[in-house]
Amino acid sequence: MPDIKHFDPDTVLDTVVRLFWRQGMATTGIQDIVTATGLNRSSLYATFGGKQELYLAALHRYREQWSRPAFRGLAEDDRGLPAVAEFFDSLIGVRCSGEYARWGCMISNAQAGAENGDPDVRAFLDQHHEELREALRAVLVVAGAEGQLAPGTDPATAADLLALLAYGVNLRSRAGAEAGSLSATVAAALRSLGSGTTD
Amino acid sequence: MPDIKHFDPDTVLDTVVRLFWRQGMATTGIQDIVTATGLNRSSLYATFGGKQELYLAALHRYREQWSRPAFRGLAEDDRGLPAVAEFFDSLIGVRCSGEYARWGCMISNAQAGAENGDPDVRAFLDQHHEELREALRAVLVVAGAEGQLAPGTDPATAADLLALLAYGVNLRSRAGAEAGSLSATVAAALRSLGSGTTD
DNA sequence: GCTATCTTGAAACGGTCGTTCCAGGTAGCC
DNA sequence: GGCTACCTGGAACGACCGTTTCAAGATAGC
């Protein structure tokens, strides 16, 4: 049979994710991708299709590698508010330090960019938002059952609030916000949702 | 003396703001601007300089026309929390309906884009963030003095929280979030900050 | 009305964009 | 080993990018 691919598409996609994540879709050229991945234009187009499809594939890969693991860890945690605190701590850690510091969130960046005009991207963004909300809601339901929430706090509404807060963290971190400042703000938000009891 | 400009730079800048606001900097070409404003490349470059300077001028114009009036209205309002509620209502109104629906905030968009790598843009973003925080802080100090805040609520920290929330609203509105959903979330946030008294 | 000075129109610059095409190379099956 | 089906390298495509240049047009002061 035929010759076989001389590269691993998923490895290539990881490199592509980093390019789109840091620079955005519009600012990243095919040439950048060719240079960074080392593979040829022909192989690129044969494997992934054009730029738009490649970007969409990168978005999906990002979600699989970053968003969903975090969401799972959140939804499956039965500690309630401490789980939310840990989620945000970890988020701020990635956003403000290490290799990806000041890159923001690839998906949040997509919301602000022109790429969100594409129907497929838009659908992806909506779905991502629902997954984030649902994970937060699930853990807040637990928190409510444990009596960690202030009286009259609706878990779903609080989840919406925290979701928007996460977007704010993503945005500000890309512009260089300090981790300490973001942490303090998140802590205050959780305090205002909480019942005031430490346990 | 010489010939005089055949156009009003501020009017042109308004058109340019709309282009950059809606499409982003990277996706907006000089040709788009020439077409939309009707004036010539020569006049454009002679008046504003290159694309980067034009974008920066548009950012400043946006702040003068949108951000600062809203910030002033907020900081000068002595009603406390109701002023904050009105600020967000008005924000959501602009973001979700009318001519600028789903455009998001030009400055929030800039935070997510590649343009934030430019030092001038970065400085602008920082200053804008400070102005937003300060306006919110001022009105929250009033709210605190009027006993509208929950006990132990620090106005400055609460201002940071609301600022991040505003960024979240800007981001989600661009991706098509419903006004009603955003309003409900904001209302919940204000409720969680409040003392629970209606007046 | 002439001149000096600025503005305007339009063409053109080199470079880069995303994409396509094709010859040459390589692996598996007969 | 030959055939076939696929992949790779590299050149090339037309279109558009931001920017520059220059001649022609327009205005205020003399």
mmCIF file of N, CA, C and O in Angstrom, chain A residues 51-129:
data_model
loop_
_atom_site.group_PDB
_atom_site.id
_atom_site.type_symbol
_atom_site.label_atom_id
_atom_site.label_comp_id
_atom_site.label_asym_id
_atom_site.label_seq_id
_atom_site.Cartn_x
_atom_site.Cartn_y
_atom_site.Cartn_z
ATOM 1 N N LYS A 51 -6.547 26.850 6.494
ATOM 2 C CA LYS A 51 -6.234 27.513 7.757
ATOM 3 C C LYS A 51 -7.406 27.469 8.728
ATOM 4 O O LYS A 51 -7.235 27.220 9.916
ATOM 5 N N GLN A 52 -8.598 27.729 8.204
ATOM 6 C CA GLN A 52 -9.777 27.750 9.059
ATOM 7 C C GLN A 52 -9.983 26.403 9.747
ATOM 8 O O GLN A 52 -10.239 26.337 10.952
ATOM 9 N N GLU A 53 -9.866 25.338 8.976
ATOM 10 C CA GLU A 53 -10.061 24.008 9.557
ATOM 11 C C GLU A 53 -8.944 23.677 10.541
ATOM 12 O O GLU A 53 -9.167 23.019 11.556
ATOM 13 N N LEU A 54 -7.754 24.133 10.206
ATOM 14 C CA LEU A 54 -6.630 23.897 11.107
ATOM 15 C C LEU A 54 -6.845 24.624 12.430
ATOM 16 O O LEU A 54 -6.582 24.082 13.515
ATOM 17 N N TYR A 55 -7.343 25.837 12.332
ATOM 18 C CA TYR A 55 -7.609 26.603 13.555
ATOM 19 C C TYR A 55 -8.679 25.921 14.398
ATOM 20 O O TYR A 55 -8.549 25.818 15.624
ATOM 21 N N LEU A 56 -9.709 25.443 13.730
ATOM 22 C CA LEU A 56 -10.783 24.755 14.439
ATOM 23 C C LEU A 56 -10.262 23.479 15.105
ATOM 24 O O LEU A 56 -10.624 23.165 16.251
ATOM 25 N N ALA A 57 -9.421 22.763 14.405
ATOM 26 C CA ALA A 57 -8.829 21.556 14.986
ATOM 27 C C ALA A 57 -7.984 21.915 16.201
ATOM 28 O O ALA A 57 -7.983 21.201 17.212
ATOM 29 N N ALA A 58 -7.277 23.038 16.106
ATOM 30 C CA ALA A 58 -6.461 23.479 17.241
ATOM 31 C C ALA A 58 -7.345 23.846 18.428
ATOM 32 O O ALA A 58 -7.023 23.535 19.585
ATOM 33 N N LEU A 59 -8.471 24.492 18.148
ATOM 34 C CA LEU A 59 -9.413 24.833 19.217
ATOM 35 C C LEU A 59 -9.879 23.565 19.932
ATOM 36 O O LEU A 59 -9.897 23.501 21.174
ATOM 37 N N HIS A 60 -10.241 22.565 19.172
ATOM 38 C CA HIS A 60 -10.710 21.313 19.774
ATOM 39 C C HIS A 60 -9.608 20.659 20.591
ATOM 40 O O HIS A 60 -9.851 20.135 21.673
ATOM 41 N N ARG A 61 -8.416 20.682 20.062
ATOM 42 C CA ARG A 61 -7.300 20.080 20.789
ATOM 43 C C ARG A 61 -7.051 20.833 22.099
ATOM 44 O O ARG A 61 -6.784 20.231 23.135
ATOM 45 N N TYR A 62 -7.129 22.154 22.031
ATOM 46 C CA TYR A 62 -6.954 22.961 23.244
ATOM 47 C C TYR A 62 -7.992 22.573 24.291
ATOM 48 O O TYR A 62 -7.658 22.361 25.466
ATOM 49 N N ARG A 63 -9.227 22.447 23.872
ATOM 50 C CA ARG A 63 -10.287 22.100 24.817
ATOM 51 C C ARG A 63 -10.031 20.733 25.451
ATOM 52 O O ARG A 63 -10.218 20.560 26.654
ATOM 53 N N GLU A 64 -9.579 19.817 24.623
ATOM 54 C CA GLU A 64 -9.351 18.467 25.125
ATOM 55 C C GLU A 64 -8.186 18.422 26.103
ATOM 56 O O GLU A 64 -8.195 17.632 27.052
ATOM 57 N N GLN A 65 -7.212 19.255 25.859
ATOM 58 C CA GLN A 65 -6.007 19.224 26.686
ATOM 59 C C GLN A 65 -6.090 20.106 27.917
ATOM 60 O O GLN A 65 -5.428 19.849 28.917
ATOM 61 N N TRP A 66 -6.877 21.167 27.837
ATOM 62 C CA TRP A 66 -6.880 22.138 28.923
ATOM 63 C C TRP A 66 -8.237 22.290 29.590
ATOM 64 O O TRP A 66 -8.363 22.126 30.807
ATOM 65 N N SER A 67 -9.242 22.638 28.805
ATOM 66 C CA SER A 67 -10.534 22.954 29.408
ATOM 67 C C SER A 67 -11.153 21.732 30.062
ATOM 68 O O SER A 67 -11.460 21.735 31.260
ATOM 69 N N ARG A 68 -11.331 20.691 29.297
ATOM 70 C CA ARG A 68 -12.111 19.564 29.796
ATOM 71 C C ARG A 68 -11.489 18.870 30.994
ATOM 72 O O ARG A 68 -12.205 18.518 31.935
ATOM 73 N N PRO A 69 -10.165 18.673 30.998
ATOM 74 C CA PRO A 69 -9.580 18.108 32.223
ATOM 75 C C PRO A 69 -9.878 18.957 33.446
ATOM 76 O O PRO A 69 -10.220 18.439 34.515
ATOM 77 N N ALA A 70 -9.789 20.272 33.290
ATOM 78 C CA ALA A 70 -10.074 21.161 34.418
ATOM 79 C C ALA A 70 -11.541 21.075 34.819
ATOM 80 O O ALA A 70 -11.879 21.048 36.006
ATOM 81 N N PHE A 71 -12.409 21.020 33.821
ATOM 82 C CA PHE A 71 -13.840 20.945 34.108
ATOM 83 C C PHE A 71 -14.168 19.633 34.820
ATOM 84 O O PHE A 71 -14.968 19.604 35.759
ATOM 85 N N ARG A 72 -13.549 18.577 34.352
ATOM 86 C CA ARG A 72 -13.796 17.275 34.992
ATOM 87 C C ARG A 72 -13.340 17.298 36.444
ATOM 88 O O ARG A 72 -14.059 16.870 37.351
ATOM 89 N N GLY A 73 -12.141 17.806 36.648
ATOM 90 C CA GLY A 73 -11.626 17.884 38.013
ATOM 91 C C GLY A 73 -12.541 18.688 38.918
ATOM 92 O O GLY A 73 -12.692 18.386 40.106
ATOM 93 N N LEU A 74 -13.169 19.688 38.324
ATOM 94 C CA LEU A 74 -14.065 20.538 39.094
ATOM 95 C C LEU A 74 -15.364 19.802 39.407
ATOM 96 O O LEU A 74 -15.796 19.735 40.574
ATOM 97 N N ALA A 75 -15.966 19.236 38.406
ATOM 98 C CA ALA A 75 -17.290 18.628 38.581
ATOM 99 C C ALA A 75 -17.245 17.373 39.443
ATOM 100 O O ALA A 75 -18.220 17.026 40.101
ATOM 101 N N GLU A 76 -16.092 16.702 39.413
ATOM 102 C CA GLU A 76 -16.008 15.453 40.164
ATOM 103 C C GLU A 76 -15.526 15.663 41.602
ATOM 104 O O GLU A 76 -15.443 14.714 42.380
ATOM 105 N N ASP A 77 -15.184 16.885 41.903
ATOM 106 C CA ASP A 77 -14.702 17.189 43.250
ATOM 107 C C ASP A 77 -15.905 17.380 44.168
ATOM 108 O O ASP A 77 -16.824 18.116 43.848
ATOM 109 N N ASP A 78 -15.895 16.722 45.309
ATOM 110 C CA ASP A 78 -17.068 16.803 46.176
ATOM 111 C C ASP A 78 -16.827 17.698 47.403
ATOM 112 O O ASP A 78 -17.546 17.612 48.394
ATOM 113 N N ARG A 79 -15.820 18.558 47.305
ATOM 114 C CA ARG A 79 -15.543 19.417 48.462
ATOM 115 C C ARG A 79 -16.334 20.712 48.454
ATOM 116 O O ARG A 79 -16.341 21.453 49.424
ATOM 117 N N GLY A 80 -16.929 21.043 47.299
ATOM 118 C CA GLY A 80 -17.675 22.289 47.235
ATOM 119 C C GLY A 80 -16.766 23.479 46.973
ATOM 120 O O GLY A 80 -15.900 23.429 46.096
ATOM 121 N N LEU A 81 -16.930 24.528 47.739
ATOM 122 C CA LEU A 81 -16.199 25.769 47.484
ATOM 123 C C LEU A 81 -14.679 25.601 47.413
ATOM 124 O O LEU A 81 -14.039 26.245 46.575
ATOM 125 N N PRO A 82 -14.076 24.785 48.267
ATOM 126 C CA PRO A 82 -12.622 24.597 48.137
ATOM 127 C C PRO A 82 -12.220 24.106 46.751
ATOM 128 O O PRO A 82 -11.150 24.459 46.250
ATOM 129 N N ALA A 83 -13.067 23.305 46.126
ATOM 130 C CA ALA A 83 -12.779 22.838 44.769
ATOM 131 C C ALA A 83 -12.774 24.012 43.794
ATOM 132 O O ALA A 83 -11.935 24.088 42.887
ATOM 133 N N VAL A 84 -13.722 24.928 43.986
ATOM 134 C CA VAL A 84 -13.767 26.109 43.131
ATOM 135 C C VAL A 84 -12.511 26.952 43.332
ATOM 136 O O VAL A 84 -11.900 27.435 42.369
ATOM 137 N N ALA A 85 -12.123 27.101 44.570
ATOM 138 C CA ALA A 85 -10.921 27.880 44.868
ATOM 139 C C ALA A 85 -9.697 27.260 44.199
ATOM 140 O O ALA A 85 -8.860 27.968 43.622
ATOM 141 N N GLU A 86 -9.624 25.938 44.270
ATOM 142 C CA GLU A 86 -8.484 25.253 43.651
ATOM 143 C C GLU A 86 -8.503 25.407 42.132
ATOM 144 O O GLU A 86 -7.463 25.590 41.495
ATOM 145 N N PHE A 87 -9.695 25.343 41.578
ATOM 146 C CA PHE A 87 -9.838 25.531 40.127
ATOM 147 C C PHE A 87 -9.273 26.889 39.706
ATOM 148 O O PHE A 87 -8.480 26.987 38.771
ATOM 149 N N PHE A 88 -9.660 27.915 40.423
ATOM 150 C CA PHE A 88 -9.195 29.255 40.064
ATOM 151 C C PHE A 88 -7.699 29.422 40.352
ATOM 152 O O PHE A 88 -6.988 30.083 39.588
ATOM 153 N N ASP A 89 -7.233 28.838 41.426
ATOM 154 C CA ASP A 89 -5.798 28.893 41.722
ATOM 155 C C ASP A 89 -4.989 28.306 40.577
ATOM 156 O O ASP A 89 -3.997 28.888 40.123
ATOM 157 N N SER A 90 -5.445 27.158 40.125
ATOM 158 C CA SER A 90 -4.739 26.483 39.045
ATOM 159 C C SER A 90 -4.832 27.295 37.755
ATOM 160 O O SER A 90 -3.863 27.415 36.998
ATOM 161 N N LEU A 91 -6.004 27.851 37.533
ATOM 162 C CA LEU A 91 -6.188 28.697 36.339
ATOM 163 C C LEU A 91 -5.213 29.868 36.355
ATOM 164 O O LEU A 91 -4.490 30.121 35.381
ATOM 165 N N ILE A 92 -5.184 30.560 37.476
ATOM 166 C CA ILE A 92 -4.318 31.729 37.590
ATOM 167 C C ILE A 92 -2.847 31.326 37.480
ATOM 168 O O ILE A 92 -2.026 32.043 36.899
ATOM 169 N N GLY A 93 -2.537 30.149 37.997
ATOM 170 C CA GLY A 93 -1.167 29.663 37.880
ATOM 171 C C GLY A 93 -0.731 29.524 36.430
ATOM 172 O O GLY A 93 0.348 29.986 36.046
ATOM 173 N N VAL A 94 -1.576 28.889 35.637
ATOM 174 C CA VAL A 94 -1.243 28.706 34.222
ATOM 175 C C VAL A 94 -1.186 30.047 33.503
ATOM 176 O O VAL A 94 -0.318 30.282 32.657
ATOM 177 N N ARG A 95 -2.099 30.932 33.839
ATOM 178 C CA ARG A 95 -2.210 32.200 33.117
ATOM 179 C C ARG A 95 -1.075 33.172 33.421
ATOM 180 O O ARG A 95 -0.745 34.009 32.591
ATOM 181 N N CYS A 96 -0.525 33.067 34.612
ATOM 182 C CA CYS A 96 0.412 34.104 35.064
ATOM 183 C C CYS A 96 1.847 33.624 35.231
ATOM 184 O O CYS A 96 2.745 34.435 35.442
ATOM 185 N N SER A 97 2.072 32.314 35.167
ATOM 186 C CA SER A 97 3.450 31.848 35.334
ATOM 187 C C SER A 97 3.685 30.638 34.446
ATOM 188 O O SER A 97 2.749 30.009 33.975
ATOM 189 N N GLY A 98 4.946 30.338 34.220
ATOM 190 C CA GLY A 98 5.277 29.194 33.390
ATOM 191 C C GLY A 98 5.269 29.546 31.911
ATOM 192 O O GLY A 98 5.204 30.711 31.521
ATOM 193 N N GLU A 99 5.299 28.485 31.121
ATOM 194 C CA GLU A 99 5.441 28.649 29.671
ATOM 195 C C GLU A 99 4.329 29.485 29.051
ATOM 196 O O GLU A 99 4.548 30.192 28.073
ATOM 197 N N TYR A 100 3.127 29.384 29.614
ATOM 198 C CA TYR A 100 1.980 30.008 28.966
ATOM 199 C C TYR A 100 1.578 31.337 29.613
ATOM 200 O O TYR A 100 0.486 31.846 29.364
ATOM 201 N N ALA A 101 2.453 31.854 30.440
ATOM 202 C CA ALA A 101 2.142 33.103 31.130
ATOM 203 C C ALA A 101 1.838 34.207 30.125
ATOM 204 O O ALA A 101 2.544 34.387 29.135
ATOM 205 N N ARG A 102 0.768 34.930 30.405
ATOM 206 C CA ARG A 102 0.353 36.077 29.584
ATOM 207 C C ARG A 102 -0.126 35.672 28.188
ATOM 208 O O ARG A 102 -0.171 36.500 27.295
ATOM 209 N N TRP A 103 -0.460 34.412 28.023
ATOM 210 C CA TRP A 103 -1.061 33.996 26.755
ATOM 211 C C TRP A 103 -2.579 34.086 26.838
ATOM 212 O O TRP A 103 -3.256 33.975 25.821
ATOM 213 N N GLY A 104 -3.115 34.271 28.015
ATOM 214 C CA GLY A 104 -4.559 34.226 28.173
ATOM 215 C C GLY A 104 -5.090 32.834 27.918
ATOM 216 O O GLY A 104 -4.369 31.851 28.039
ATOM 217 N N CYS A 105 -6.365 32.770 27.582
ATOM 218 C CA CYS A 105 -7.009 31.495 27.246
ATOM 219 C C CYS A 105 -7.306 31.519 25.754
ATOM 220 O O CYS A 105 -7.858 32.484 25.235
ATOM 221 N N MET A 106 -6.933 30.463 25.071
ATOM 222 C CA MET A 106 -7.118 30.445 23.618
ATOM 223 C C MET A 106 -8.580 30.641 23.243
ATOM 224 O O MET A 106 -8.895 31.279 22.232
ATOM 225 N N ILE A 107 -9.471 30.098 24.053
ATOM 226 C CA ILE A 107 -10.897 30.174 23.739
ATOM 227 C C ILE A 107 -11.453 31.563 24.067
ATOM 228 O O ILE A 107 -12.242 32.124 23.319
ATOM 229 N N SER A 108 -11.007 32.123 25.180
ATOM 230 C CA SER A 108 -11.409 33.494 25.489
ATOM 231 C C SER A 108 -10.896 34.450 24.422
ATOM 232 O O SER A 108 -11.599 35.368 23.994
ATOM 233 N N ASN A 109 -9.673 34.225 23.998
ATOM 234 C CA ASN A 109 -9.120 35.063 22.936
ATOM 235 C C ASN A 109 -9.966 34.972 21.674
ATOM 236 O O ASN A 109 -10.174 35.970 20.979
ATOM 237 N N ALA A 110 -10.452 33.765 21.400
ATOM 238 C CA ALA A 110 -11.264 33.568 20.201
ATOM 239 C C ALA A 110 -12.565 34.367 20.276
ATOM 240 O O ALA A 110 -13.066 34.850 19.258
ATOM 241 N N GLN A 111 -13.102 34.515 21.466
ATOM 242 C CA GLN A 111 -14.344 35.276 21.617
ATOM 243 C C GLN A 111 -14.145 36.729 21.230
ATOM 244 O O GLN A 111 -15.046 37.382 20.728
ATOM 245 N N ALA A 112 -12.958 37.243 21.489
ATOM 246 C CA ALA A 112 -12.704 38.656 21.227
ATOM 247 C C ALA A 112 -12.249 38.901 19.799
ATOM 248 O O ALA A 112 -12.243 40.040 19.338
ATOM 249 N N GLY A 113 -11.857 37.848 19.100
ATOM 250 C CA GLY A 113 -11.300 38.023 17.770
ATOM 251 C C GLY A 113 -12.333 37.964 16.667
ATOM 252 O O GLY A 113 -13.502 37.687 16.910
ATOM 253 N N ALA A 114 -11.880 38.211 15.466
ATOM 254 C CA ALA A 114 -12.782 38.195 14.319
ATOM 255 C C ALA A 114 -13.190 36.777 13.954
ATOM 256 O O ALA A 114 -14.178 36.577 13.249
ATOM 257 N N GLU A 115 -12.433 35.805 14.449
ATOM 258 C CA GLU A 115 -12.733 34.415 14.102
ATOM 259 C C GLU A 115 -14.085 33.976 14.633
ATOM 260 O O GLU A 115 -14.634 32.985 14.175
ATOM 261 N N ASN A 116 -14.641 34.695 15.606
ATOM 262 C CA ASN A 116 -15.913 34.273 16.177
ATOM 263 C C ASN A 116 -17.079 34.518 15.215
ATOM 264 O O ASN A 116 -18.217 34.188 15.514
ATOM 265 N N GLY A 117 -16.794 35.105 14.070
ATOM 266 C CA GLY A 117 -17.825 35.268 13.055
ATOM 267 C C GLY A 117 -18.133 33.948 12.352
ATOM 268 O O GLY A 117 -19.240 33.747 11.856
ATOM 269 N N ASP A 118 -17.180 33.065 12.349
ATOM 270 C CA ASP A 118 -17.386 31.751 11.736
ATOM 271 C C ASP A 118 -18.383 30.929 12.548
ATOM 272 O O ASP A 118 -18.249 30.817 13.770
ATOM 273 N N PRO A 119 -19.395 30.347 11.894
ATOM 274 C CA PRO A 119 -20.437 29.605 12.614
ATOM 275 C C PRO A 119 -19.880 28.448 13.436
ATOM 276 O O PRO A 119 -20.356 28.200 14.549
ATOM 277 N N ASP A 120 -18.899 27.745 12.888
ATOM 278 C CA ASP A 120 -18.332 26.613 13.620
ATOM 279 C C ASP A 120 -17.629 27.092 14.885
ATOM 280 O O ASP A 120 -17.750 26.473 15.949
ATOM 281 N N VAL A 121 -16.893 28.171 14.770
ATOM 282 C CA VAL A 121 -16.213 28.727 15.939
ATOM 283 C C VAL A 121 -17.241 29.191 16.966
ATOM 284 O O VAL A 121 -17.115 28.922 18.163
ATOM 285 N N ARG A 122 -18.266 29.866 16.479
ATOM 286 C CA ARG A 122 -19.306 30.361 17.374
ATOM 287 C C ARG A 122 -19.958 29.208 18.146
ATOM 288 O O ARG A 122 -20.166 29.272 19.365
ATOM 289 N N ALA A 123 -20.276 28.145 17.428
ATOM 290 C CA ALA A 123 -20.894 26.984 18.075
ATOM 291 C C ALA A 123 -19.948 26.393 19.112
ATOM 292 O O ALA A 123 -20.365 26.009 20.211
ATOM 293 N N PHE A 124 -18.684 26.343 18.762
ATOM 294 C CA PHE A 124 -17.686 25.828 19.701
ATOM 295 C C PHE A 124 -17.647 26.686 20.968
ATOM 296 O O PHE A 124 -17.620 26.167 22.092
ATOM 297 N N LEU A 125 -17.663 27.994 20.787
ATOM 298 C CA LEU A 125 -17.605 28.905 21.934
ATOM 299 C C LEU A 125 -18.812 28.720 22.841
ATOM 300 O O LEU A 125 -18.683 28.697 24.068
ATOM 301 N N ASP A 126 -19.971 28.578 22.232
ATOM 302 C CA ASP A 126 -21.188 28.383 23.025
ATOM 303 C C ASP A 126 -21.103 27.098 23.836
ATOM 304 O O ASP A 126 -21.441 27.070 25.018
ATOM 305 N N GLN A 127 -20.650 26.053 23.163
ATOM 306 C CA GLN A 127 -20.574 24.772 23.853
ATOM 307 C C GLN A 127 -19.565 24.822 25.000
ATOM 308 O O GLN A 127 -19.816 24.315 26.099
ATOM 309 N N HIS A 128 -18.446 25.457 24.729
ATOM 310 C CA HIS A 128 -17.441 25.596 25.783
ATOM 311 C C HIS A 128 -18.026 26.342 26.982
ATOM 312 O O HIS A 128 -17.802 25.960 28.134
ATOM 313 N N HIS A 129 -18.757 27.384 26.698
ATOM 314 C CA HIS A 129 -19.343 28.169 27.782
ATOM 315 C C HIS A 129 -20.315 27.325 28.598
ATOM 316 O O HIS A 129 -20.332 27.395 29.836
#
